[in-house]
Amino acid sequence: MKKEGHRPVDLIIHKRKQIEKVFTVLVVLSLICIPMVGVNYDLTKYLPDSSPSAQALDIMQKEFTYPGMGRVMLQDVTLYEAKNIKDRIAEVDGVDMVMWCDTTTNIYGSDLFIDYSTIEDYYKDGNAYMDVIFLEKDSSSRTHKAVAEIEQIVGDRGLVAGSAVSDTNLGPTINAEVARVMMLAVVIIFLILTLTTTSWFEPVLFLSVLGIAIVINMGSNIIFGEISFLSNAVGAVLQLACSMDYSIFLLHAFTEEKANGVEPEQAMANALRTAFSSIGASGATTIVGFLALALMRFGIGPDMGFVLAKGIALSLMTVLLLMPALILRFQNVIAKTQHRSFIPRQWRGFGEFSYKLRKPVLAVVALLIIPCYVAQGMADFTYGNEAVANSPGTPVYEAEQQMNEKFGQSNMMLALIPLDSNVTEKALCEEINDLPYVKYALGLASVLPDGIPEGFLPESVTGMMHGENWARVIINVRSAGESDAAFSYADEIRTIIERYYPDEQTYLVGVTPSTQDIKDIIVPDNQLVNLVSLLGVALVVAITYKSLLLPIVVLIPIECAVFINTAMPYIYGQRTMFLGFIIVSCIQLGATIDYSILLTGNYLDARAQGDKKEAAIRAVTVSAESILTSGMILMTVAYGLYFMTSVEAVSGLGQLIGRGALISMILVLFLLPGCLMLFDRWIVKSDYAQKKHAKMNRIRSTKLILPVLSELHQQRLRLIAQIRENRRARHREMRKKLTHLFSSLRHKPQNTDNNPSQPDNKEDKQDDES
């Protein structure tokens, strides 16, 4: 009778054809769903509803719609040519208004009547500059079509930039670059696996299984309706890098079972039972690390957390359900494509080298860790959309730089004020307009001619600036969207608005105010996410090893690696996105904690058979190949994002993950053995060691005593046979003497002469029979 606990494993083995069909259906459905999953590039959409920017955006959507922003610079044009192009842009479907100097200056008059010094913000040296405000948001398909039409109108005569243009070009750019990264990652992973496996077909099998998991994860994202560009860009890459260990472990367990002479189906059943706990614990730590992101108030955290955690869960499901079927189906192919190992299997020398460096590494890390912990929060961070869109190396960034060089920076903000009094609104616009860093502050009351009521103007004109309950004022500031100066300007403008409307709610909308809200929300999120991810991973380790101290020891090298990694931007003077700073802490912890767990488990097993030194050397010897293989895969894939993507948010995250994987590998292999030896007396339980020793002694005793007992038994049998033979000989001799004596006493010589040996033969026969 089969044990109850074996039924799921037997079901996986015996129903493998049905499982293959189910996964085939899932892959087909996922391929259909992938194009239907929306991708969002606007970080302001992830602001919580309670934030001022989110509330202002809701009002904008109801009263005016939230506009996308664009910039146009025409080169080598006259005022009249620029005016003609400006009018054509204004007629494009999706364009709300085009801000240019013809709003306040009659450009059709004689040059003698045009004061060019007053329009230098819009026209100088044959170059014309315009701000374009769209009817819908940057990510709207209508806005994207309008941008494409404006680019056709401008052609070679100028440049087009701005947040709407960045959003339009960002999607195709990221998709093309991530596709190249995935192709490179597949090639490099194939080469790494070829070096570390013994079959040409095994890497193909690994990549196929995880490719199926990635497709299902991407298609199942349709349940979210829309995902962030970061989840879309790094989700597949990280799922591939973090899940490879599961399939490698299962195949190696199956190969070992077959090497012991077990039949293929039974070997796979045994491999599943052996690998399930290890794969489950490894996957659980990674999932917990990713799910910690879901606790962020900033919505992109839950977005990435759920997408990445779902990807790891689907990888586990695919490895445990589908891979056994594929291994059994292609086991002959695996056997026929065997090759010799290309790397040495003996890592003893590496283990001894790690043991010698334990004290220097421990001392260096102890000296560095506190400065790195302090430095990680002192880097120059970015928080908003500008880090996403305007990345160095992109065409939009280059166009922005040329515009800034000619006409200065342009940062559009919108003030939402109550629709109370045109007099108050006009006074507000005039005061803001007098600020030295403001290009213009434009409201309906500020451009309405004196004495002309608002009702005289058509609704198509007034509706741009006045809604049912709110009025909006367009404010153009000479600054970048995200900088200390921009934050200071926004605060001052907000103070002026509140002074004019002290008892009423007002809002300031735009890249700068939204970035300020993101910063206020995301910085506290960092502390919460780090704490929860640490506690979650520590809980998984504590349950796995049934120890309270061991999780702390296991986490020491990983957390030290996180601190060193996140301090690097400050050390290099490199600007980095704070969102990536938060995300990498969870990803690095969840993805590399497996290295620490693996080495710790091998140390405990080796410790039960020997002293601390031998246990440390043995742990590194056994673990080095697996840790280096997994770490090289994650590092290679992440650095592929860094070198091959032009979007700063994606490339910066790739650099942090790749560097984190490298530092984690180094510290696990060289710092963790010293930590384990340092805490040995507390983490190696006496009962654990005694049980291990007793088990090993039983095994040794069985192997040693059985031959001894067998030899003793043979000697006993030989001794018994010799005793019996000696007894028989004495009996025969005694009977001969007695027979001769009786014959002499009876005086019957004839009997003795005729057949002297007959009685003795009878007696011997009876003795033998006895």
Tab-separated table of C-alpha atoms in Angstrom, residues 14-371:
chain	number	residue	atom	x	y	z
A	14	HIS	CA	1.666	8.959	-13.820
A	15	LYS	CA	-0.339	11.933	-15.147
A	16	ARG	CA	2.579	13.604	-16.892
A	17	LYS	CA	0.990	13.501	-20.356
A	18	GLN	CA	-2.086	15.304	-19.069
A	19	ILE	CA	0.193	17.841	-17.340
A	20	GLU	CA	1.981	18.506	-20.624
A	21	LYS	CA	-1.362	19.177	-22.313
A	22	VAL	CA	-2.436	21.570	-19.551
A	23	PHE	CA	0.777	23.565	-19.852
A	24	THR	CA	0.426	23.651	-23.636
A	25	VAL	CA	-3.018	25.229	-23.241
A	26	LEU	CA	-1.686	27.698	-20.650
A	27	VAL	CA	1.146	28.786	-22.955
A	28	VAL	CA	-1.237	29.349	-25.886
A	29	LEU	CA	-3.647	31.374	-23.735
A	30	SER	CA	-0.763	33.398	-22.292
A	31	LEU	CA	0.584	34.249	-25.745
A	32	ILE	CA	-2.871	35.566	-26.642
A	33	CYS	CA	-3.100	37.622	-23.415
A	34	ILE	CA	0.366	39.212	-23.483
A	35	PRO	CA	-0.525	41.948	-26.041
A	36	MET	CA	-3.607	42.817	-23.966
A	37	VAL	CA	-1.595	43.683	-20.832
A	38	GLY	CA	-1.248	47.454	-20.516
A	39	VAL	CA	2.052	49.072	-19.546
A	40	ASN	CA	2.144	52.334	-17.582
A	41	TYR	CA	5.097	54.738	-17.722
A	42	ASP	CA	3.699	57.480	-15.477
A	43	LEU	CA	4.893	57.209	-11.866
A	44	THR	CA	2.310	59.758	-10.675
A	45	LYS	CA	-0.380	57.161	-11.298
A	46	TYR	CA	0.957	55.166	-8.349
A	47	LEU	CA	0.509	57.949	-5.815
A	48	PRO	CA	-1.953	57.052	-3.045
A	49	ASP	CA	-5.381	58.708	-3.233
A	50	SER	CA	-4.636	60.742	-0.108
A	51	SER	CA	-1.695	62.600	-1.691
A	52	PRO	CA	-2.303	66.211	-2.892
A	53	SER	CA	-1.099	65.404	-6.425
A	54	ALA	CA	-3.503	62.474	-6.744
A	55	GLN	CA	-6.414	64.628	-5.580
A	56	ALA	CA	-5.411	67.394	-7.988
A	57	LEU	CA	-5.166	64.939	-10.869
A	58	ASP	CA	-8.711	63.747	-10.165
A	59	ILE	CA	-9.957	67.343	-10.346
A	60	MET	CA	-8.036	67.919	-13.565
A	61	GLN	CA	-9.574	64.815	-15.107
A	62	LYS	CA	-13.100	65.940	-14.218
A	63	GLU	CA	-12.802	69.635	-15.058
A	64	PHE	CA	-10.132	69.917	-17.762
A	65	THR	CA	-8.473	66.508	-18.279
A	66	TYR	CA	-4.856	66.122	-17.149
A	67	PRO	CA	-2.714	67.424	-19.995
A	68	GLY	CA	0.415	65.982	-21.439
A	69	MET	CA	3.270	68.382	-22.094
A	70	GLY	CA	5.557	68.842	-25.090
A	71	ARG	CA	8.269	71.191	-26.313
A	72	VAL	CA	9.081	72.223	-29.872
A	73	MET	CA	12.099	74.139	-31.149
A	74	LEU	CA	12.254	75.259	-34.780
A	75	GLN	CA	15.641	76.057	-36.263
A	76	ASP	CA	16.518	78.666	-38.917
A	77	VAL	CA	12.999	80.050	-39.337
A	78	THR	CA	11.500	83.520	-39.548
A	79	LEU	CA	8.749	84.703	-37.239
A	80	TYR	CA	6.180	84.182	-39.992
A	81	GLU	CA	7.388	80.664	-40.802
A	82	ALA	CA	7.313	79.787	-37.112
A	83	LYS	CA	3.787	81.215	-36.843
A	84	ASN	CA	2.630	79.045	-39.765
A	85	ILE	CA	4.074	75.879	-38.212
A	86	LYS	CA	2.655	76.830	-34.799
A	87	ASP	CA	-0.859	77.124	-36.297
A	88	ARG	CA	-0.521	73.723	-37.967
A	89	ILE	CA	0.531	72.162	-34.646
A	90	ALA	CA	-2.409	73.813	-32.870
A	91	GLU	CA	-4.824	72.169	-35.339
A	92	VAL	CA	-3.515	68.635	-34.628
A	93	ASP	CA	-6.132	66.395	-33.033
A	94	GLY	CA	-5.252	65.962	-29.365
A	95	VAL	CA	-3.498	69.339	-28.939
A	96	ASP	CA	-5.140	71.698	-26.430
A	97	MET	CA	-3.000	74.825	-26.918
A	98	VAL	CA	0.392	75.966	-28.108
A	99	MET	CA	2.095	78.620	-25.995
A	100	TRP	CA	4.171	81.015	-28.119
A	101	CYS	CA	4.954	84.714	-28.357
A	102	ASP	CA	1.973	85.447	-30.650
A	103	THR	CA	-0.194	85.245	-27.543
A	104	THR	CA	1.057	88.616	-26.323
A	105	THR	CA	2.822	90.125	-29.388
A	106	ASN	CA	1.542	91.086	-32.833
A	107	ILE	CA	4.123	89.376	-34.987
A	108	TYR	CA	2.535	90.613	-38.221
A	109	GLY	CA	3.541	94.182	-37.552
A	110	SER	CA	6.684	95.815	-38.823
A	111	ASP	CA	9.982	94.815	-37.274
A	112	LEU	CA	10.182	98.357	-35.997
A	113	PHE	CA	7.183	97.713	-33.755
A	114	ILE	CA	8.353	94.349	-32.391
A	115	ASP	CA	10.489	94.450	-29.273
A	116	TYR	CA	12.550	91.287	-29.728
A	117	SER	CA	13.980	91.573	-26.218
A	118	THR	CA	10.512	90.814	-24.798
A	119	ILE	CA	10.112	87.604	-26.807
A	120	GLU	CA	13.563	86.082	-26.290
A	121	ASP	CA	11.976	83.209	-24.411
A	122	TYR	CA	10.203	82.247	-27.650
A	123	TYR	CA	12.275	83.533	-30.570
A	124	LYS	CA	15.911	84.504	-31.013
A	125	ASP	CA	18.746	83.960	-33.480
A	126	GLY	CA	16.372	82.417	-36.005
A	127	ASN	CA	15.144	79.779	-33.535
A	128	ALA	CA	11.555	79.541	-32.272
A	129	TYR	CA	10.497	77.789	-29.070
A	130	MET	CA	6.937	76.626	-28.210
A	131	ASP	CA	5.245	74.807	-25.312
A	132	VAL	CA	2.568	72.351	-26.382
A	133	ILE	CA	-0.259	71.341	-24.031
A	134	PHE	CA	-2.251	68.266	-25.053
A	135	LEU	CA	-5.864	67.508	-24.288
A	136	GLU	CA	-5.110	64.154	-22.678
A	137	LYS	CA	-2.310	62.761	-20.515
A	138	ASP	CA	1.134	61.797	-21.727
A	139	SER	CA	0.361	58.088	-21.912
A	140	SER	CA	-2.856	58.504	-23.907
A	141	SER	CA	-2.912	56.883	-27.344
A	142	ARG	CA	-4.481	60.114	-28.645
A	143	THR	CA	-1.497	62.063	-27.316
A	144	HIS	CA	0.912	59.563	-28.869
A	145	LYS	CA	-0.734	60.012	-32.269
A	146	ALA	CA	-0.574	63.783	-31.868
A	147	VAL	CA	3.133	63.587	-31.045
A	148	ALA	CA	3.783	61.504	-34.151
A	149	GLU	CA	1.914	64.043	-36.304
A	150	ILE	CA	3.821	66.978	-34.745
A	151	GLU	CA	7.121	65.204	-35.473
A	152	GLN	CA	6.044	64.919	-39.124
A	153	ILE	CA	5.098	68.620	-39.247
A	154	VAL	CA	8.418	69.715	-37.734
A	155	GLY	CA	10.460	67.240	-39.763
A	156	ASP	CA	14.110	68.207	-40.168
A	157	ARG	CA	13.456	71.838	-39.303
A	158	GLY	CA	13.475	71.353	-35.536
A	159	LEU	CA	13.282	69.187	-32.453
A	160	VAL	CA	10.419	67.763	-30.401
A	161	ALA	CA	10.754	66.847	-26.712
A	162	GLY	CA	8.865	66.881	-23.430
A	163	SER	CA	7.160	64.330	-21.206
A	164	ALA	CA	4.551	63.367	-23.825
A	165	VAL	CA	7.281	62.720	-26.404
A	166	SER	CA	9.275	60.696	-23.870
A	167	ASP	CA	6.232	58.577	-23.056
A	168	THR	CA	5.523	58.031	-26.750
A	169	ASN	CA	9.049	56.787	-27.468
A	170	LEU	CA	9.681	55.041	-24.157
A	171	GLY	CA	7.584	51.941	-24.783
A	172	PRO	CA	9.142	50.913	-28.110
A	173	THR	CA	12.612	51.797	-26.804
A	174	ILE	CA	12.347	49.676	-23.643
A	175	ASN	CA	10.697	46.752	-25.448
A	176	ALA	CA	13.405	46.623	-28.114
A	177	GLU	CA	16.236	46.953	-25.596
A	178	VAL	CA	14.831	44.364	-23.161
A	179	ALA	CA	14.351	41.925	-26.048
A	180	ARG	CA	18.058	42.285	-26.872
A	181	VAL	CA	18.939	41.790	-23.214
A	182	MET	CA	16.875	38.590	-23.061
A	183	MET	CA	18.563	37.210	-26.173
A	184	LEU	CA	21.984	37.961	-24.737
A	185	ALA	CA	20.965	36.499	-21.369
A	186	VAL	CA	19.810	33.247	-22.985
A	187	VAL	CA	23.106	32.882	-24.855
A	188	ILE	CA	25.256	33.611	-21.798
A	189	ILE	CA	23.168	31.382	-19.500
A	190	PHE	CA	23.436	28.580	-22.054
A	191	LEU	CA	27.225	28.926	-22.021
A	192	ILE	CA	27.373	28.982	-18.201
A	193	LEU	CA	25.143	25.912	-17.932
A	194	THR	CA	27.151	24.112	-20.596
A	195	LEU	CA	30.268	24.590	-18.491
A	196	THR	CA	28.617	23.428	-15.272
A	197	THR	CA	26.561	20.483	-16.616
A	198	THR	CA	27.541	17.275	-18.396
A	199	SER	CA	25.039	17.240	-21.276
A	200	TRP	CA	24.557	19.533	-24.256
A	201	PHE	CA	20.793	19.134	-23.973
A	202	GLU	CA	20.426	20.007	-20.282
A	203	PRO	CA	20.764	23.809	-20.827
A	204	VAL	CA	18.118	23.590	-23.568
A	205	LEU	CA	15.797	21.802	-21.159
A	206	PHE	CA	16.397	24.321	-18.357
A	207	LEU	CA	15.798	27.327	-20.589
A	208	SER	CA	12.703	25.758	-22.159
A	209	VAL	CA	11.069	25.079	-18.799
A	210	LEU	CA	11.735	28.580	-17.505
A	211	GLY	CA	10.724	30.086	-20.840
A	212	ILE	CA	7.326	28.447	-20.423
A	213	ALA	CA	7.059	29.839	-16.879
A	214	ILE	CA	7.976	33.336	-18.099
A	215	VAL	CA	5.370	33.259	-20.885
A	216	ILE	CA	2.661	32.139	-18.445
A	217	ASN	CA	3.657	34.867	-15.989
A	218	MET	CA	3.568	37.572	-18.658
A	219	GLY	CA	0.192	36.413	-19.926
A	220	SER	CA	-1.297	36.072	-16.453
A	221	ASN	CA	-0.448	39.728	-15.782
A	222	ILE	CA	-3.731	40.420	-17.499
A	223	ILE	CA	-5.384	39.933	-14.097
A	224	PHE	CA	-3.834	43.276	-13.093
A	225	GLY	CA	-5.075	44.996	-16.243
A	226	GLU	CA	-1.968	47.168	-16.349
A	227	ILE	CA	1.553	46.821	-14.969
A	228	SER	CA	4.393	49.316	-14.583
A	229	PHE	CA	7.161	49.679	-17.139
A	230	LEU	CA	9.670	48.482	-14.499
A	231	SER	CA	7.758	45.248	-13.895
A	232	ASN	CA	7.467	44.736	-17.625
A	233	ALA	CA	11.168	45.443	-18.225
A	234	VAL	CA	12.828	43.452	-15.439
A	235	GLY	CA	10.174	40.862	-14.548
A	236	ALA	CA	11.113	38.270	-17.171
A	237	VAL	CA	14.850	38.818	-16.725
A	238	LEU	CA	14.759	38.429	-12.943
A	239	GLN	CA	12.412	35.436	-13.134
A	240	LEU	CA	14.879	33.702	-15.443
A	241	ALA	CA	17.864	34.490	-13.243
A	242	CYS	CA	16.275	33.689	-9.878
A	243	SER	CA	14.520	30.436	-10.876
A	244	MET	CA	17.296	28.572	-12.646
A	245	ASP	CA	18.448	26.817	-9.451
A	246	TYR	CA	15.154	24.958	-9.046
A	247	SER	CA	15.395	23.083	-12.350
A	248	ILE	CA	19.129	22.388	-11.916
A	249	PHE	CA	18.579	20.863	-8.488
A	250	LEU	CA	15.725	18.622	-9.669
A	251	LEU	CA	17.645	17.270	-12.666
A	252	HIS	CA	20.757	16.595	-10.586
A	253	ALA	CA	18.669	14.730	-7.985
A	254	PHE	CA	17.132	12.603	-10.763
A	255	THR	CA	20.557	11.871	-12.259
A	256	GLU	CA	21.905	10.696	-8.886
A	257	GLU	CA	18.929	8.391	-8.366
A	258	LYS	CA	19.390	6.830	-11.806
A	259	ALA	CA	23.103	6.371	-11.137
A	260	ASN	CA	22.128	4.167	-8.185
A	261	GLY	CA	20.320	1.803	-10.550
A	262	VAL	CA	16.761	2.974	-9.856
A	263	GLU	CA	14.197	2.774	-12.665
A	264	PRO	CA	13.474	6.154	-14.363
A	265	GLU	CA	9.944	6.694	-13.025
A	266	GLN	CA	10.893	5.683	-9.498
A	267	ALA	CA	14.074	7.751	-9.758
A	268	MET	CA	11.994	10.815	-10.650
A	269	ALA	CA	9.598	10.139	-7.777
A	270	ASN	CA	12.525	9.897	-5.368
A	271	ALA	CA	14.073	13.055	-6.838
A	272	LEU	CA	10.829	14.997	-6.371
A	273	ARG	CA	10.568	13.912	-2.738
A	274	THR	CA	14.217	14.841	-2.160
A	275	ALA	CA	14.107	18.173	-3.969
A	276	PHE	CA	10.699	19.412	-2.863
A	277	SER	CA	11.728	20.720	0.546
A	278	SER	CA	14.913	22.389	-0.728
A	279	ILE	CA	13.227	23.972	-3.760
A	280	GLY	CA	10.242	25.014	-1.636
A	281	ALA	CA	12.406	26.708	1.016
A	282	SER	CA	14.506	28.471	-1.615
A	283	GLY	CA	11.432	29.694	-3.464
A	284	ALA	CA	9.743	30.783	-0.246
A	285	THR	CA	12.601	33.116	0.730
A	286	THR	CA	12.594	34.714	-2.731
A	287	ILE	CA	8.813	35.139	-2.763
A	288	VAL	CA	8.837	36.671	0.732
A	289	GLY	CA	11.534	39.143	-0.317
A	290	PHE	CA	9.494	40.235	-3.350
A	291	LEU	CA	6.186	40.389	-1.499
A	292	ALA	CA	7.671	42.851	0.974
A	293	LEU	CA	7.428	45.407	-1.848
A	294	ALA	CA	3.641	45.044	-1.756
A	295	LEU	CA	3.561	46.888	1.575
A	296	MET	CA	4.742	50.144	-0.005
A	297	ARG	CA	2.218	52.965	-0.065
A	298	PHE	CA	3.647	54.027	-3.416
A	299	GLY	CA	1.731	51.849	-5.861
A	300	ILE	CA	4.636	50.700	-7.995
A	301	GLY	CA	5.841	48.616	-5.022
A	302	PRO	CA	2.765	46.355	-4.926
A	303	ASP	CA	2.836	46.279	-8.716
A	304	MET	CA	6.394	44.920	-8.856
A	305	GLY	CA	6.003	42.793	-5.733
A	306	PHE	CA	2.995	40.864	-7.030
A	307	VAL	CA	4.370	40.458	-10.567
A	308	LEU	CA	7.776	39.175	-9.395
A	309	ALA	CA	6.374	36.943	-6.630
A	310	LYS	CA	3.850	35.459	-9.064
A	311	GLY	CA	6.660	34.782	-11.487
A	312	ILE	CA	8.672	32.824	-8.901
A	313	ALA	CA	5.563	30.881	-7.829
A	314	LEU	CA	4.844	29.955	-11.465
A	315	SER	CA	8.477	28.907	-11.930
A	316	LEU	CA	8.171	26.605	-8.908
A	317	MET	CA	4.952	25.147	-10.281
A	318	THR	CA	6.474	24.603	-13.729
A	319	VAL	CA	9.615	22.957	-12.363
A	320	LEU	CA	7.746	20.647	-9.979
A	321	LEU	CA	4.920	19.689	-12.371
A	322	LEU	CA	6.114	20.012	-15.966
A	323	MET	CA	9.839	19.408	-15.718
A	324	PRO	CA	9.537	15.794	-14.447
A	325	ALA	CA	7.483	14.985	-17.553
A	326	LEU	CA	10.027	16.605	-19.866
A	327	ILE	CA	12.980	14.922	-18.152
A	328	LEU	CA	11.381	11.491	-18.521
A	329	ARG	CA	10.439	12.251	-22.126
A	330	PHE	CA	13.947	13.401	-23.101
A	331	GLN	CA	16.094	11.247	-20.797
A	332	ASN	CA	17.504	9.339	-23.761
A	333	VAL	CA	18.438	12.593	-25.485
A	334	ILE	CA	20.164	13.761	-22.314
A	335	ALA	CA	22.098	10.486	-22.143
A	336	LYS	CA	23.119	10.631	-25.817
A	337	THR	CA	24.385	14.217	-25.533
A	338	GLN	CA	26.643	13.628	-22.536
A	339	HIS	CA	30.003	15.391	-22.491
A	340	ARG	CA	32.851	15.611	-20.053
A	341	SER	CA	32.814	18.230	-17.345
A	342	PHE	CA	34.569	21.436	-18.394
A	343	ILE	CA	35.273	22.693	-14.875
A	344	PRO	CA	37.095	20.941	-12.030
A	345	ARG	CA	34.869	19.059	-9.614
A	346	GLN	CA	37.347	19.319	-6.777
A	347	TRP	CA	36.961	22.626	-4.953
A	348	ARG	CA	38.997	21.623	-1.918
A	349	GLY	CA	41.723	24.149	-2.674
A	350	PHE	CA	39.131	26.926	-2.967
A	351	GLY	CA	37.654	25.903	0.390
A	352	GLU	CA	41.078	26.048	2.050
A	353	PHE	CA	41.728	29.450	0.457
A	354	SER	CA	38.425	30.741	1.835
A	355	TYR	CA	39.324	29.428	5.288
A	356	LYS	CA	42.651	31.289	5.245
A	357	LEU	CA	40.952	34.577	4.321
A	358	ARG	CA	38.149	34.363	6.876
A	359	LYS	CA	39.793	36.639	9.474
A	360	PRO	CA	41.017	39.380	7.075
A	361	VAL	CA	37.615	39.469	5.352
A	362	LEU	CA	35.805	39.613	8.686
A	363	ALA	CA	38.016	42.498	9.811
A	364	VAL	CA	37.587	44.462	6.563
A	365	VAL	CA	33.795	44.062	6.583
A	366	ALA	CA	33.626	45.075	10.249
A	367	LEU	CA	35.494	48.287	9.408
A	368	LEU	CA	33.414	49.095	6.326
A	369	ILE	CA	29.913	48.176	7.369
A	370	ILE	CA	29.070	51.182	9.578
A	371	PRO	CA	30.367	53.812	7.092
